[in-house]
Amino acid sequence: MGDMTDGDEVLGTGAAVRDYFGDRYEVVAEYARRLRDEGELRGLIGPREVDRLWERHILNSAAVVPFLSSASTVADIGSGAGLPGIVVAIMRPDAEVFLVEPMERRTTWLTEVSQDLGLENVVVKHGRAEEYDGAFEVDAVTSRAVAALSKLARLSLPLVRPGGEMVVLKGRSVEREIEPARKVLRKFKASEPEILEGRTVEGAEPTTVVRIRRR
């Protein structure tokens, strides 16, 4: 187990990751440190996840950012520990990022960590995504490991402005989720889901990203 931690630390402090995050690296590294120190204790990540923070969580979250390049407002629903929302906010300081999270202890953490990292572009929203239907609209809604695509579309698309996108991190088996989601996608006049590959640094596992446009 120690070897995995060491390997993940080496990855996180290596030149490839430093280059990838550029002038935002120090902020990302501080976020990773906070997650490593407090994540398990505060019920944000499981004990097995601590050893795989950079590859499984930080880089995995970062993989969605290139697909959000045209968005000036982003909402991360079911934000949890801030994955991918905090990572998006760090990498896109020019975008306003809403972190929507129903659990109070997690919104407390999100507020604390975003303030401590100096992320002035973060707005923490306590509640479920469906409670904010009609309250605000954004250019893009993202999420990670929240629900099956049919439910996720039902939660996400009401928050997406017409012409905006739902850009979510999913598992490799997401193709199976597309057919059950079609009814919801039709309701919102949404485009055919695109399954894309999100890559970050050499050696890190690629991430599956699904992009759906609201017409």
mmCIF file of C-alpha atoms in Angstrom, residues 46-144:
data_model
loop_
_atom_site.group_PDB
_atom_site.id
_atom_site.type_symbol
_atom_site.label_atom_id
_atom_site.label_comp_id
_atom_site.label_asym_id
_atom_site.label_seq_id
_atom_site.Cartn_x
_atom_site.Cartn_y
_atom_site.Cartn_z
ATOM 1 C CA GLY A 46 -12.807 6.227 0.861
ATOM 2 C CA PRO A 47 -9.678 4.878 2.622
ATOM 3 C CA ARG A 48 -8.504 3.100 -0.533
ATOM 4 C CA GLU A 49 -8.724 6.295 -2.570
ATOM 5 C CA VAL A 50 -6.099 8.184 -0.564
ATOM 6 C CA ASP A 51 -3.323 6.210 -2.278
ATOM 7 C CA ARG A 52 -4.601 7.038 -5.751
ATOM 8 C CA LEU A 53 -5.473 10.699 -5.422
ATOM 9 C CA TRP A 54 -3.585 12.121 -8.376
ATOM 10 C CA GLU A 55 -4.423 9.506 -10.991
ATOM 11 C CA ARG A 56 -7.925 8.496 -9.904
ATOM 12 C CA HIS A 57 -9.224 11.885 -8.800
ATOM 13 C CA ILE A 58 -7.165 14.961 -9.704
ATOM 14 C CA LEU A 59 -6.092 13.996 -13.240
ATOM 15 C CA ASN A 60 -9.372 12.192 -13.856
ATOM 16 C CA SER A 61 -11.219 15.428 -13.019
ATOM 17 C CA ALA A 62 -8.793 17.562 -15.023
ATOM 18 C CA ALA A 63 -9.570 15.499 -18.138
ATOM 19 C CA VAL A 64 -12.976 17.201 -18.463
ATOM 20 C CA VAL A 65 -11.558 20.746 -18.522
ATOM 21 C CA PRO A 66 -10.552 20.900 -22.233
ATOM 22 C CA PHE A 67 -14.183 20.090 -23.106
ATOM 23 C CA LEU A 68 -15.351 23.103 -21.083
ATOM 24 C CA SER A 69 -13.102 25.637 -22.826
ATOM 25 C CA SER A 70 -15.960 27.700 -24.277
ATOM 26 C CA ALA A 71 -17.986 27.788 -21.029
ATOM 27 C CA SER A 72 -17.854 30.943 -18.905
ATOM 28 C CA THR A 73 -20.260 29.461 -16.328
ATOM 29 C CA VAL A 74 -20.085 25.835 -15.136
ATOM 30 C CA ALA A 75 -22.088 23.874 -12.551
ATOM 31 C CA ASP A 76 -20.749 20.700 -10.926
ATOM 32 C CA ILE A 77 -23.693 18.743 -9.535
ATOM 33 C CA GLY A 78 -23.205 16.348 -6.630
ATOM 34 C CA SER A 79 -19.826 18.005 -6.184
ATOM 35 C CA GLY A 80 -18.862 16.019 -3.065
ATOM 36 C CA ALA A 81 -15.171 16.636 -2.397
ATOM 37 C CA GLY A 82 -15.058 19.097 -5.314
ATOM 38 C CA LEU A 83 -14.338 16.533 -8.016
ATOM 39 C CA PRO A 84 -14.354 17.746 -10.720
ATOM 40 C CA GLY A 85 -15.670 21.202 -9.681
ATOM 41 C CA ILE A 86 -12.737 22.452 -7.592
ATOM 42 C CA VAL A 87 -10.253 21.176 -10.191
ATOM 43 C CA VAL A 88 -12.256 22.970 -12.923
ATOM 44 C CA ALA A 89 -12.312 26.186 -10.848
ATOM 45 C CA ILE A 90 -8.539 26.030 -10.308
ATOM 46 C CA MET A 91 -7.791 25.428 -13.992
ATOM 47 C CA ARG A 92 -10.376 27.928 -15.267
ATOM 48 C CA PRO A 93 -10.043 31.006 -13.011
ATOM 49 C CA ASP A 94 -11.869 32.982 -15.718
ATOM 50 C CA ALA A 95 -15.062 30.873 -15.353
ATOM 51 C CA GLU A 96 -17.698 31.077 -12.611
ATOM 52 C CA VAL A 97 -18.108 27.606 -11.105
ATOM 53 C CA PHE A 98 -21.174 26.575 -9.087
ATOM 54 C CA LEU A 99 -20.670 23.580 -6.777
ATOM 55 C CA VAL A 100 -24.062 21.989 -6.081
ATOM 56 C CA GLU A 101 -24.015 19.537 -3.164
ATOM 57 C CA PRO A 102 -26.869 18.284 -0.934
ATOM 58 C CA MET A 103 -24.811 17.198 2.114
ATOM 59 C CA GLU A 104 -24.103 20.024 4.529
ATOM 60 C CA ARG A 105 -20.789 18.683 5.836
ATOM 61 C CA ARG A 106 -19.553 18.534 2.250
ATOM 62 C CA THR A 107 -20.696 22.080 1.448
ATOM 63 C CA THR A 108 -18.831 23.186 4.594
ATOM 64 C CA TRP A 109 -15.667 21.539 3.229
ATOM 65 C CA LEU A 110 -16.187 23.016 -0.264
ATOM 66 C CA THR A 111 -16.609 26.511 1.170
ATOM 67 C CA GLU A 112 -13.537 26.148 3.406
ATOM 68 C CA VAL A 113 -11.246 24.703 0.774
ATOM 69 C CA SER A 114 -12.267 27.140 -1.984
ATOM 70 C CA GLN A 115 -11.648 30.085 0.382
ATOM 71 C CA ASP A 116 -8.321 28.660 1.569
ATOM 72 C CA LEU A 117 -7.192 28.139 -2.033
ATOM 73 C CA GLY A 118 -8.238 31.688 -2.942
ATOM 74 C CA LEU A 119 -10.803 30.544 -5.526
ATOM 75 C CA GLU A 120 -12.922 33.669 -5.923
ATOM 76 C CA ASN A 121 -14.748 32.121 -8.900
ATOM 77 C CA VAL A 122 -16.507 29.421 -6.801
ATOM 78 C CA VAL A 123 -20.124 29.624 -5.614
ATOM 79 C CA VAL A 124 -21.193 26.790 -3.271
ATOM 80 C CA LYS A 125 -24.898 25.855 -3.501
ATOM 81 C CA HIS A 126 -26.323 23.667 -0.733
ATOM 82 C CA GLY A 127 -29.066 21.414 -2.113
ATOM 83 C CA ARG A 128 -29.962 18.958 -4.836
ATOM 84 C CA ALA A 129 -29.642 19.850 -8.501
ATOM 85 C CA GLU A 130 -33.416 19.635 -9.034
ATOM 86 C CA GLU A 131 -33.967 22.312 -6.369
ATOM 87 C CA TYR A 132 -32.123 24.797 -8.594
ATOM 88 C CA ASP A 133 -34.219 24.162 -11.710
ATOM 89 C CA GLY A 134 -35.160 27.693 -12.797
ATOM 90 C CA ALA A 135 -32.839 29.353 -10.261
ATOM 91 C CA PHE A 136 -29.886 29.655 -12.631
ATOM 92 C CA GLU A 137 -28.639 28.457 -16.018
ATOM 93 C CA VAL A 138 -25.057 27.828 -17.039
ATOM 94 C CA ASP A 139 -23.067 27.207 -20.221
ATOM 95 C CA ALA A 140 -22.086 23.726 -19.052
ATOM 96 C CA VAL A 141 -23.056 21.250 -16.358
ATOM 97 C CA THR A 142 -20.538 18.620 -15.314
ATOM 98 C CA SER A 143 -20.439 15.798 -12.767
ATOM 99 C CA ARG A 144 -18.528 12.690 -11.854
#
